[in-house]
């Protein structure tokens, strides 16, 4: 991303995943790249090596509003990036949460794009798991980080679904 400038009058989309090297985000990246190519929009991706809550902070700070940039980010935290997003937006950069949102802090971004219905995902995962283990036994819920807003929302839905005696 550093030094890359969009063509005159063009738009540049920069995607910042939770962390690089995570195969989960390959599909998100491929979809954004394909959409940008179809629309004639420049696309770049960059991100931190680890998914810590503050690891993404430097990336939106490097954004360049002069080229009509859009920062698409899968946030690692619901609030660690609020000031960074506000600063980017003040420079004219559109901030779009992708795959997860900054729950409770939505005013710090311009839009959000979800790959699924977050209100149904946790319960759906519990139902699928239950059907696979015949609604008996023990299991653990694993999350990538304690701050991942998307995963925490899904886990909340899972816990609510587990209240069902089924």
Coordinates of N, CA and C in Angstrom, one line a residue:
X1 N 0.8 -1.2 0.0 CA 0.0 0.0 0.0 C 0.9 1.3 0.0
X2 N 1.9 1.3 0.7 CA 2.8 2.4 0.8 C 3.2 3.0 -0.5
X3 N 3.0 4.2 -0.8 CA 3.4 4.9 -2.0 C 2.5 4.6 -3.2
X4 N 1.6 3.7 -3.1 CA 0.6 3.4 -4.2 C -0.4 4.5 -4.3
X5 N -0.6 5.1 -5.5 CA -1.6 6.1 -5.7 C -2.6 5.7 -6.8
X6 N -3.8 5.9 -6.5 CA -4.8 5.6 -7.6 C -4.7 6.5 -8.8
X7 N -5.2 6.1 -9.9 CA -5.2 6.9 -11.1 C -6.0 8.2 -10.8
X8 N -5.8 9.2 -11.6 CA -6.5 10.5 -11.5 C -8.0 10.2 -11.4
X9 N -8.6 10.8 -10.4 CA -10.1 10.7 -10.3 C -10.5 9.3 -9.9
X10 N -9.6 8.4 -9.7 CA -10.0 7.0 -9.3 C -10.3 6.8 -7.9
X11 N -10.7 5.6 -7.6 CA -11.0 5.2 -6.2 C -10.1 4.1 -5.9
X12 N -9.6 4.1 -4.6 CA -8.7 3.0 -4.2 C -9.4 2.4 -2.9
X13 N -9.5 1.0 -2.9 CA -10.0 0.3 -1.8 C -8.8 -0.4 -1.1
X14 N -8.7 -0.2 0.2 CA -7.7 -0.9 0.9 C -8.4 -1.8 1.9
X15 N -8.1 -3.1 1.9 CA -8.7 -4.0 2.8 C -7.6 -4.3 3.9
X16 N -8.1 -4.2 5.2 CA -7.2 -4.5 6.3 C -7.9 -5.6 7.1
X17 N -7.4 -6.9 6.9 CA -8.0 -8.0 7.6 C -7.5 -7.9 9.1
X18 N -8.1 -8.8 9.9 CA -7.7 -8.9 11.3 C -6.2 -9.2 11.4
X19 N -5.8 -10.0 10.6 CA -4.3 -10.4 10.5 C -4.0 -11.0 9.2
X20 N -2.8 -10.9 8.8 CA -2.3 -11.5 7.5 C -2.0 -13.0 7.8
X21 N -2.1 -13.8 6.8 CA -1.8 -15.2 6.9 C -2.9 -16.0 7.5
X22 N -4.0 -15.4 7.7 CA -5.2 -16.2 8.2 C -6.1 -16.6 7.0
X23 N -6.2 -17.9 6.7 CA -6.9 -18.3 5.5 C -8.3 -17.9 5.5
X24 N -8.9 -17.6 6.7 CA -10.3 -17.2 6.7 C -10.6 -16.0 5.8
X25 N -9.6 -15.1 5.8 CA -9.8 -13.8 5.1 C -9.4 -13.9 3.6
X26 N -9.0 -15.0 3.2 CA -8.7 -15.2 1.7 C -9.9 -15.0 0.9
X27 N -11.0 -15.5 1.4 CA -12.3 -15.3 0.6 C -12.8 -13.9 0.6
X28 N -12.6 -13.2 1.7 CA -13.0 -11.8 1.8 C -12.2 -11.0 0.9
X29 N -10.9 -11.3 0.9 CA -9.9 -10.5 0.0 C -10.3 -10.8 -1.4
X30 N -10.5 -12.1 -1.8 CA -10.8 -12.4 -3.2 C -12.1 -11.8 -3.6
X31 N -13.1 -11.7 -2.8 CA -14.4 -11.1 -3.2 C -14.2 -9.6 -3.4
X32 N -13.5 -8.9 -2.5 CA -13.2 -7.5 -2.6 C -12.4 -7.2 -3.9
X33 N -11.4 -8.0 -4.1 CA -10.6 -7.8 -5.3 C -11.3 -8.0 -6.6
X34 N -12.2 -9.0 -6.6 CA -13.0 -9.3 -7.8 C -14.0 -8.1 -8.0
X35 N -14.6 -7.7 -7.0 CA -15.6 -6.6 -7.1 C -14.9 -5.3 -7.6
X36 N -13.7 -5.0 -7.0 CA -13.0 -3.8 -7.4 C -12.5 -3.9 -8.9
X37 N -12.1 -5.1 -9.3 CA -11.7 -5.3 -10.7 C -12.9 -5.0 -11.6
X38 N -14.0 -5.6 -11.3 CA -15.2 -5.4 -12.1 C -15.7 -3.9 -12.2
X39 N -15.4 -3.2 -11.1 CA -15.8 -1.8 -11.1 C -14.7 -0.8 -11.6
X40 N -13.5 -1.4 -11.9 CA -12.4 -0.6 -12.4 C -11.8 0.2 -11.2
X41 N -11.8 -0.3 -10.0 CA -11.3 0.4 -8.8 C -10.0 -0.3 -8.4
X42 N -9.1 0.5 -8.0 CA -7.8 -0.1 -7.5 C -8.0 -0.8 -6.2
X43 N -7.3 -1.9 -6.0 CA -7.5 -2.7 -4.7 C -6.1 -3.0 -4.2
X44 N -6.0 -2.8 -2.9 CA -4.8 -3.2 -2.1 C -5.2 -3.9 -0.8
X45 N -4.4 -4.7 -0.3 CA -4.6 -5.3 1.0 C -3.3 -5.2 1.8
X46 N -3.5 -4.9 3.1 CA -2.4 -4.9 4.0 C -2.9 -5.1 5.4
X47 N -2.1 -5.5 6.3 CA -2.6 -5.7 7.6 C -1.5 -6.2 8.6
X48 N -1.9 -6.3 9.8 CA -0.9 -6.7 10.9 C -0.7 -8.2 10.8
X49 N 0.4 -8.7 11.4 CA 0.7 -10.1 11.4 C -0.1 -10.8 12.5
X50 N -0.5 -10.1 13.6 CA -1.2 -10.7 14.6 C -2.6 -10.0 14.9
X51 N -3.5 -10.7 15.5 CA -4.9 -10.1 15.6 C -5.1 -9.3 16.9
X52 N -4.1 -8.8 17.5 CA -4.3 -8.0 18.8 C -5.2 -6.8 18.6
X53 N -5.8 -6.4 19.6 CA -6.8 -5.3 19.6 C -6.2 -4.1 18.9
X54 N -5.0 -3.8 19.2 CA -4.4 -2.5 18.7 C -3.5 -2.7 17.5
X55 N -3.4 -3.9 17.0 CA -2.4 -4.2 15.9 C -2.8 -3.5 14.6
X56 N -4.0 -3.1 14.4 CA -4.5 -2.5 13.1 C -4.3 -1.0 13.1
X57 N -4.0 -0.4 14.2 CA -4.0 1.1 14.3 C -3.1 1.7 13.3
X58 N -1.9 1.3 13.0 CA -1.1 2.0 12.0 C -1.6 2.0 10.6
X59 N -2.5 1.0 10.2 CA -2.8 0.9 8.8 C -3.8 2.0 8.4
X60 N -4.9 2.3 9.1 CA -5.7 3.4 8.6 C -5.0 4.7 8.7
X61 N -4.0 4.8 9.6 CA -3.3 6.1 9.8 C -2.5 6.4 8.5
X62 N -2.1 5.4 7.7 CA -1.3 5.5 6.5 C -2.2 5.9 5.3
X63 N -3.5 5.9 5.5 CA -4.4 6.1 4.4 C -4.3 7.5 3.8
X64 N -4.6 7.5 2.5 CA -4.4 8.8 1.7 C -5.7 9.2 1.1
X65 N -6.4 10.2 1.6 CA -7.7 10.6 1.1 C -7.6 11.3 -0.3
X66 N -6.4 11.7 -0.7 CA -6.3 12.4 -2.0 C -6.8 11.5 -3.1
X67 N -6.7 10.2 -3.0 CA -7.2 9.4 -4.1 C -8.5 8.8 -3.9
X68 N -9.4 9.3 -3.1 CA -10.7 8.8 -2.9 C -10.6 7.4 -2.3
X69 N -9.8 7.3 -1.2 CA -9.6 6.0 -0.6 C -10.8 5.5 0.2
X70 N -11.0 4.2 0.2 CA -12.0 3.6 1.1 C -11.2 2.5 1.9
X71 N -11.3 2.6 3.2 CA -10.6 1.6 4.0 C -11.7 0.6 4.4
X72 N -11.5 -0.6 4.0 CA -12.4 -1.7 4.4 C -11.6 -2.5 5.5
X73 N -12.2 -2.7 6.6 CA -11.4 -3.3 7.7 C -12.3 -4.3 8.5
X74 N -11.7 -5.4 8.8 CA -12.3 -6.4 9.7 C -11.7 -6.1 11.1
X75 N -12.4 -5.3 11.9 CA -11.8 -4.8 13.1 C -11.6 -5.9 14.1
X76 N -10.4 -5.8 14.8 CA -10.0 -6.7 15.9 C -10.6 -6.3 17.2
X77 N -11.2 -5.1 17.3 CA -11.7 -4.6 18.6 C -12.9 -3.7 18.3
X78 N -13.9 -3.7 19.2 CA -15.0 -2.8 19.0 C -14.8 -1.3 19.3
X79 N -13.6 -1.0 19.9 CA -13.4 0.4 20.3 C -11.9 0.8 20.1
X80 N -10.9 0.0 19.9 CA -9.5 0.4 19.9 C -9.2 1.3 18.7
X81 N -10.0 1.2 17.7 CA -9.7 2.0 16.5 C -10.6 3.3 16.4
X82 N -11.4 3.6 17.3 CA -12.4 4.7 17.2 C -11.7 6.0 16.8
X83 N -10.6 6.4 17.5 CA -10.0 7.7 17.2 C -9.3 7.6 15.8
X84 N -8.7 6.5 15.5 CA -8.1 6.3 14.2 C -9.1 6.4 13.1
X85 N -10.3 5.8 13.3 CA -11.3 5.9 12.3 C -11.8 7.3 12.1
X86 N -12.0 8.0 13.3 CA -12.4 9.4 13.2 C -11.4 10.3 12.5
X87 N -10.1 10.1 12.7 CA -9.1 10.8 12.1 C -9.1 10.6 10.6
X88 N -9.3 9.3 10.2 CA -9.3 9.0 8.7 C -10.5 9.6 8.1
X89 N -11.7 9.5 8.7 CA -12.9 10.1 8.2 C -12.7 11.6 8.1
X90 N -12.0 12.3 9.0 CA -11.8 13.7 9.0 C -11.0 14.1 7.7
X91 N -10.1 13.1 7.3 CA -9.3 13.3 6.1 C -10.1 13.0 4.8
X92 N -11.3 12.6 4.9 CA -12.1 12.3 3.8 C -12.2 10.9 3.4
X93 N -11.6 10.0 4.2 CA -11.6 8.6 3.9 C -12.8 7.9 4.4
X94 N -13.4 7.1 3.6 CA -14.6 6.3 4.0 C -14.1 5.1 4.7
X95 N -14.7 4.8 5.9 CA -14.3 3.6 6.7 C -15.5 2.7 6.7
X96 N -15.2 1.4 6.2 CA -16.2 0.4 6.1 C -15.8 -0.8 6.8
X97 N -16.6 -1.2 7.8 CA -16.3 -2.4 8.6 C -16.8 -3.6 7.7
X98 N -15.9 -4.6 7.6 CA -16.2 -5.7 6.8 C -16.1 -7.0 7.6
X99 N -17.1 -7.9 7.5 CA -17.1 -9.2 8.2 C -17.5 -9.0 9.7
X100 N -17.2 -7.9 10.3 CA -17.6 -7.7 11.7 C -17.8 -6.2 11.8
X101 N -18.4 -5.8 12.9 CA -18.6 -4.4 13.2 C -17.9 -3.9 14.5
X102 N -18.0 -2.7 14.7 CA -17.5 -2.1 15.9 C -18.7 -1.9 16.8
X103 N -19.2 -3.0 17.3 CA -20.5 -3.0 18.0 C -20.5 -2.0 19.2
X104 N -21.5 -1.1 19.2 CA -21.6 -0.1 20.2 C -20.8 1.2 19.8
X105 N -20.1 1.2 18.8 CA -19.3 2.3 18.3 C -19.5 2.6 16.8
X106 N -20.7 2.3 16.3 CA -20.9 2.4 14.9 C -20.8 3.8 14.3
X107 N -20.9 4.8 15.2 CA -20.8 6.2 14.7 C -19.3 6.5 14.2
X108 N -18.4 5.6 14.5 CA -17.0 5.9 14.0 C -16.7 5.3 12.7
X109 N -17.6 4.7 12.0 CA -17.4 4.2 10.7 C -18.6 4.6 9.8
X110 N -18.4 4.5 8.4 CA -19.4 5.0 7.5 C -20.4 3.9 7.1
X111 N -20.0 2.7 7.1 CA -20.8 1.6 6.7 C -20.3 0.2 7.2
X112 N -21.1 -0.8 7.1 CA -20.6 -2.1 7.5 C -21.2 -3.1 6.5
X113 N -20.4 -4.2 6.2 CA -20.9 -5.2 5.3 C -20.7 -6.5 6.0
X114 N -21.8 -7.3 6.2 CA -21.7 -8.6 6.9 C -21.9 -9.7 5.9
X115 N -21.1 -10.8 6.1 CA -21.3 -12.0 5.2 C -22.5 -12.9 5.6
X116 N -23.1 -12.6 6.7 CA -24.2 -13.4 7.2 C -25.0 -12.6 8.1
X117 N -26.1 -13.2 8.6 CA -27.0 -12.6 9.6 C -26.4 -12.8 11.0
X118 N -25.8 -11.9 11.5 CA -25.2 -12.0 12.8 C -26.1 -12.4 13.9
X119 N -27.4 -12.0 13.8 CA -28.4 -12.3 14.8 C -28.8 -13.8 14.8
X120 N -28.5 -14.5 13.7 CA -28.8 -15.9 13.6 C -27.6 -16.8 13.7
X121 N -26.5 -16.3 13.5 CA -25.3 -17.2 13.3 C -25.0 -18.0 14.6
X122 N -24.9 -17.4 15.7 CA -24.6 -18.1 17.0 C -25.6 -19.3 17.2
X123 N -26.9 -19.0 17.1 CA -27.9 -20.0 17.3 C -27.8 -21.1 16.3
X124 N -27.5 -20.7 15.0 CA -27.3 -21.7 14.0 C -26.2 -22.6 14.2
X125 N -25.1 -22.1 14.7 CA -23.9 -22.9 15.0 C -24.2 -23.9 16.1
X126 N -24.9 -23.5 17.1 CA -25.3 -24.4 18.2 C -26.2 -25.5 17.7
X127 N -27.2 -25.1 16.9 CA -28.1 -26.1 16.3 C -27.3 -27.1 15.5
X128 N -26.4 -26.7 14.6 CA -25.6 -27.6 13.8 C -24.8 -28.5 14.7
X129 N -24.1 -27.9 15.7 CA -23.3 -28.7 16.6 C -24.1 -29.7 17.3
X130 N -25.3 -29.3 17.8 CA -26.2 -30.2 18.6 C -26.6 -31.4 17.7
X131 N -26.9 -31.1 16.5 CA -27.4 -32.2 15.6 C -26.2 -33.2 15.3
X132 N -25.0 -32.7 15.3 CA -23.8 -33.5 15.0 C -23.5 -34.4 16.2
X133 N -23.8 -33.9 17.4 CA -23.4 -34.7 18.6 C -24.7 -35.3 19.3
X134 N -25.8 -35.3 18.5 CA -27.1 -35.9 19.0 C -27.5 -35.2 20.3
X135 N -27.2 -33.9 20.4 CA -27.6 -33.0 21.5 C -27.2 -33.6 22.9
X136 N -26.0 -34.2 22.9 CA -25.4 -34.8 24.1 C -23.9 -34.5 24.1
X137 N -23.4 -34.4 25.3 CA -22.0 -34.2 25.4 C -21.5 -32.8 25.8
X138 N -20.2 -32.7 25.8 CA -19.6 -31.4 26.1 C -18.8 -30.9 24.9
X139 N -18.7 -29.6 24.9 CA -17.9 -28.9 23.8 C -17.3 -27.6 24.3
X140 N -16.4 -27.1 23.6 CA -15.8 -25.8 24.0 C -16.0 -24.8 22.8
X141 N -16.1 -23.5 23.1 CA -16.2 -22.5 22.1 C -14.9 -21.8 22.1
X142 N -14.3 -21.7 20.9 CA -13.0 -21.2 20.8 C -13.1 -19.9 20.0
X143 N -12.4 -18.8 20.4 CA -12.4 -17.6 19.7 C -11.0 -17.2 19.4
X144 N -10.7 -16.5 18.3 CA -9.4 -16.1 17.9 C -8.7 -15.2 18.9
X145 N -9.5 -14.2 19.4 CA -9.0 -13.3 20.4 C -10.2 -12.9 21.3
X146 N -9.9 -12.4 22.5 CA -10.9 -12.0 23.4 C -11.7 -10.7 23.0
X147 N -11.1 -9.9 22.1 CA -11.6 -8.7 21.6 C -12.4 -8.8 20.3
X148 N -12.4 -9.9 19.6 CA -13.0 -10.0 18.3 C -14.5 -9.7 18.4
X149 N -14.9 -8.5 17.9 CA -16.3 -8.2 18.0 C -17.3 -9.1 17.3
X150 N -16.9 -9.6 16.2 CA -17.8 -10.6 15.5 C -18.0 -11.9 16.3
X151 N -16.9 -12.4 16.7 CA -16.9 -13.7 17.4 C -17.6 -13.5 18.8
X152 N -17.4 -12.4 19.4 CA -18.1 -12.2 20.7 C -19.6 -12.1 20.5
X153 N -20.0 -11.5 19.4 CA -21.4 -11.4 19.1 C -22.0 -12.8 18.9
X154 N -21.3 -13.6 18.1 CA -21.7 -15.0 17.8 C -21.8 -15.8 19.1
X155 N -20.8 -15.6 19.9 CA -20.7 -16.4 21.2 C -21.9 -16.0 22.1
X156 N -22.3 -14.7 22.1 CA -23.4 -14.3 22.8 C -24.7 -15.0 22.3
X157 N -24.8 -15.1 21.0 CA -25.9 -15.8 20.4 C -25.9 -17.3 20.7
X158 N -24.7 -17.9 20.8 CA -24.6 -19.3 21.2 C -25.0 -19.5 22.6
X159 N -24.6 -18.6 23.5 CA -25.0 -18.8 24.9 C -26.5 -18.7 25.1
X160 N -27.1 -17.8 24.3 CA -28.6 -17.6 24.4 C -29.3 -18.9 23.9
X161 N -28.7 -19.4 22.8 CA -29.3 -20.7 22.2 C -29.2 -21.8 23.2
X162 N -28.1 -21.9 23.9 CA -27.9 -23.0 24.9 C -28.9 -23.0 26.0
X163 N -29.6 -21.9 26.2 CA -30.6 -21.8 27.2 C -31.8 -22.7 26.9
X164 N -31.9 -23.1 25.6 CA -33.0 -23.9 25.1 C -32.7 -25.4 25.6
X165 N -33.6 -26.0 26.3 CA -33.4 -27.3 26.9 C -33.2 -28.4 25.8
X166 N -33.4 -28.1 24.6 CA -33.2 -29.1 23.5 C -31.8 -29.7 23.6

